[in-house]
Amino acid sequence: MRRSLQFGLLACGTLVVVLAGYWLWWALEGRPDRGRPAIGGPFELIDGDGRKVTEQNFRGQHMLVYFGYTFCPDVCPTTLFNASAALDDLGPELAAKVRLIFISIDPERDTPEVVKEYAGHFHPGTTGLTGAPAQVAAAARAFRIYYRKAAPEEDGSYLVDHSSILFLMDRKGRYVTHFGHETTVDEIAAALKRLL
Ligand code: NI
């Protein structure tokens, strides 16, 4: 009787210690993204030279991540030009700490060669990525990006509806903030300067 009570108390005490230890670990280490939305994450895509690229390729650099497509008539180029101008504002030394990453959500037309050529229109620190449709879908899901191909025109051309959000990620790939296509160059540059 007594023994089983002692054993019971010991078991309870051990459990409390284990749970407290786990809670402490969780509070300090287990959730490094405290207060950050769970945006971003692992991705595997293809760069302009046809090489496999993952988020690990950009560790140590801040990322400005934008999902769009090269045939986009207005919003995509505007956002990427604003991001490029913000990087120009930083000057080469600070801008070198940031990678502007364009991820195509239209891999059907945006082959590696096409995204490479497109990225060349923007800041020199711009990388164009594409991938197999499933790879692109997984990356878009990680960043909670919506996209949907619209019905094609008679000539076969088509638009793609998509969320237009420029994400700023820190050098560990964690979400910092995001901008819309109406965000000004100054606002993007100011956010970058605060972070770098
Ligand atoms: Ni667009």
Coordinates of N, CA, C and O and ligand atoms in Angstrom, one line a residue, residues 66-69 72-77 160 162, ligand 1:
Y66 N 9.3 36.5 -54.2 CA 8.1 36.9 -54.9 C 7.7 35.8 -55.9 O 8.5 35.3 -56.7
F67 N 6.4 35.5 -55.8 CA 5.8 34.5 -56.7 C 5.1 35.2 -57.8 O 4.2 36.1 -57.5
G68 N 5.4 34.9 -59.1 CA 4.7 35.6 -60.2 C 4.9 34.8 -61.5 O 5.3 33.6 -61.4
Y69 N 4.8 35.5 -62.6 CA 5.1 34.8 -63.9 C 5.5 35.8 -64.9 O 5.2 37.0 -64.8
C72 N 3.3 38.1 -66.9 CA 2.4 39.0 -66.2 C 2.6 40.4 -66.7 O 3.7 40.9 -66.8
P73 N 1.5 41.0 -67.2 CA 1.6 42.3 -67.8 C 1.9 43.5 -66.9 O 2.5 44.5 -67.4
D74 N 1.6 43.4 -65.6 CA 1.7 44.7 -64.8 C 2.2 44.5 -63.4 O 3.3 45.0 -63.1
V75 N 1.5 43.7 -62.6 CA 1.8 43.6 -61.2 C 3.1 43.0 -60.9 O 3.9 43.6 -60.1
C76 N 3.5 41.9 -61.6 CA 4.8 41.3 -61.3 C 5.9 42.2 -61.6 O 6.8 42.4 -60.8
P77 N 6.0 42.7 -62.8 CA 7.1 43.6 -63.1 C 7.2 44.8 -62.2 O 8.3 45.3 -61.8
V160 N -2.5 34.4 -65.4 CA -2.5 33.6 -64.2 C -2.9 34.5 -63.0 O -2.2 35.5 -62.8
H162 N -2.9 35.5 -59.4 CA -2.0 35.1 -58.3 C -2.0 36.1 -57.2 O -2.1 37.3 -57.5
Ligands
NI1 NI 1.6 39.0 -61.8

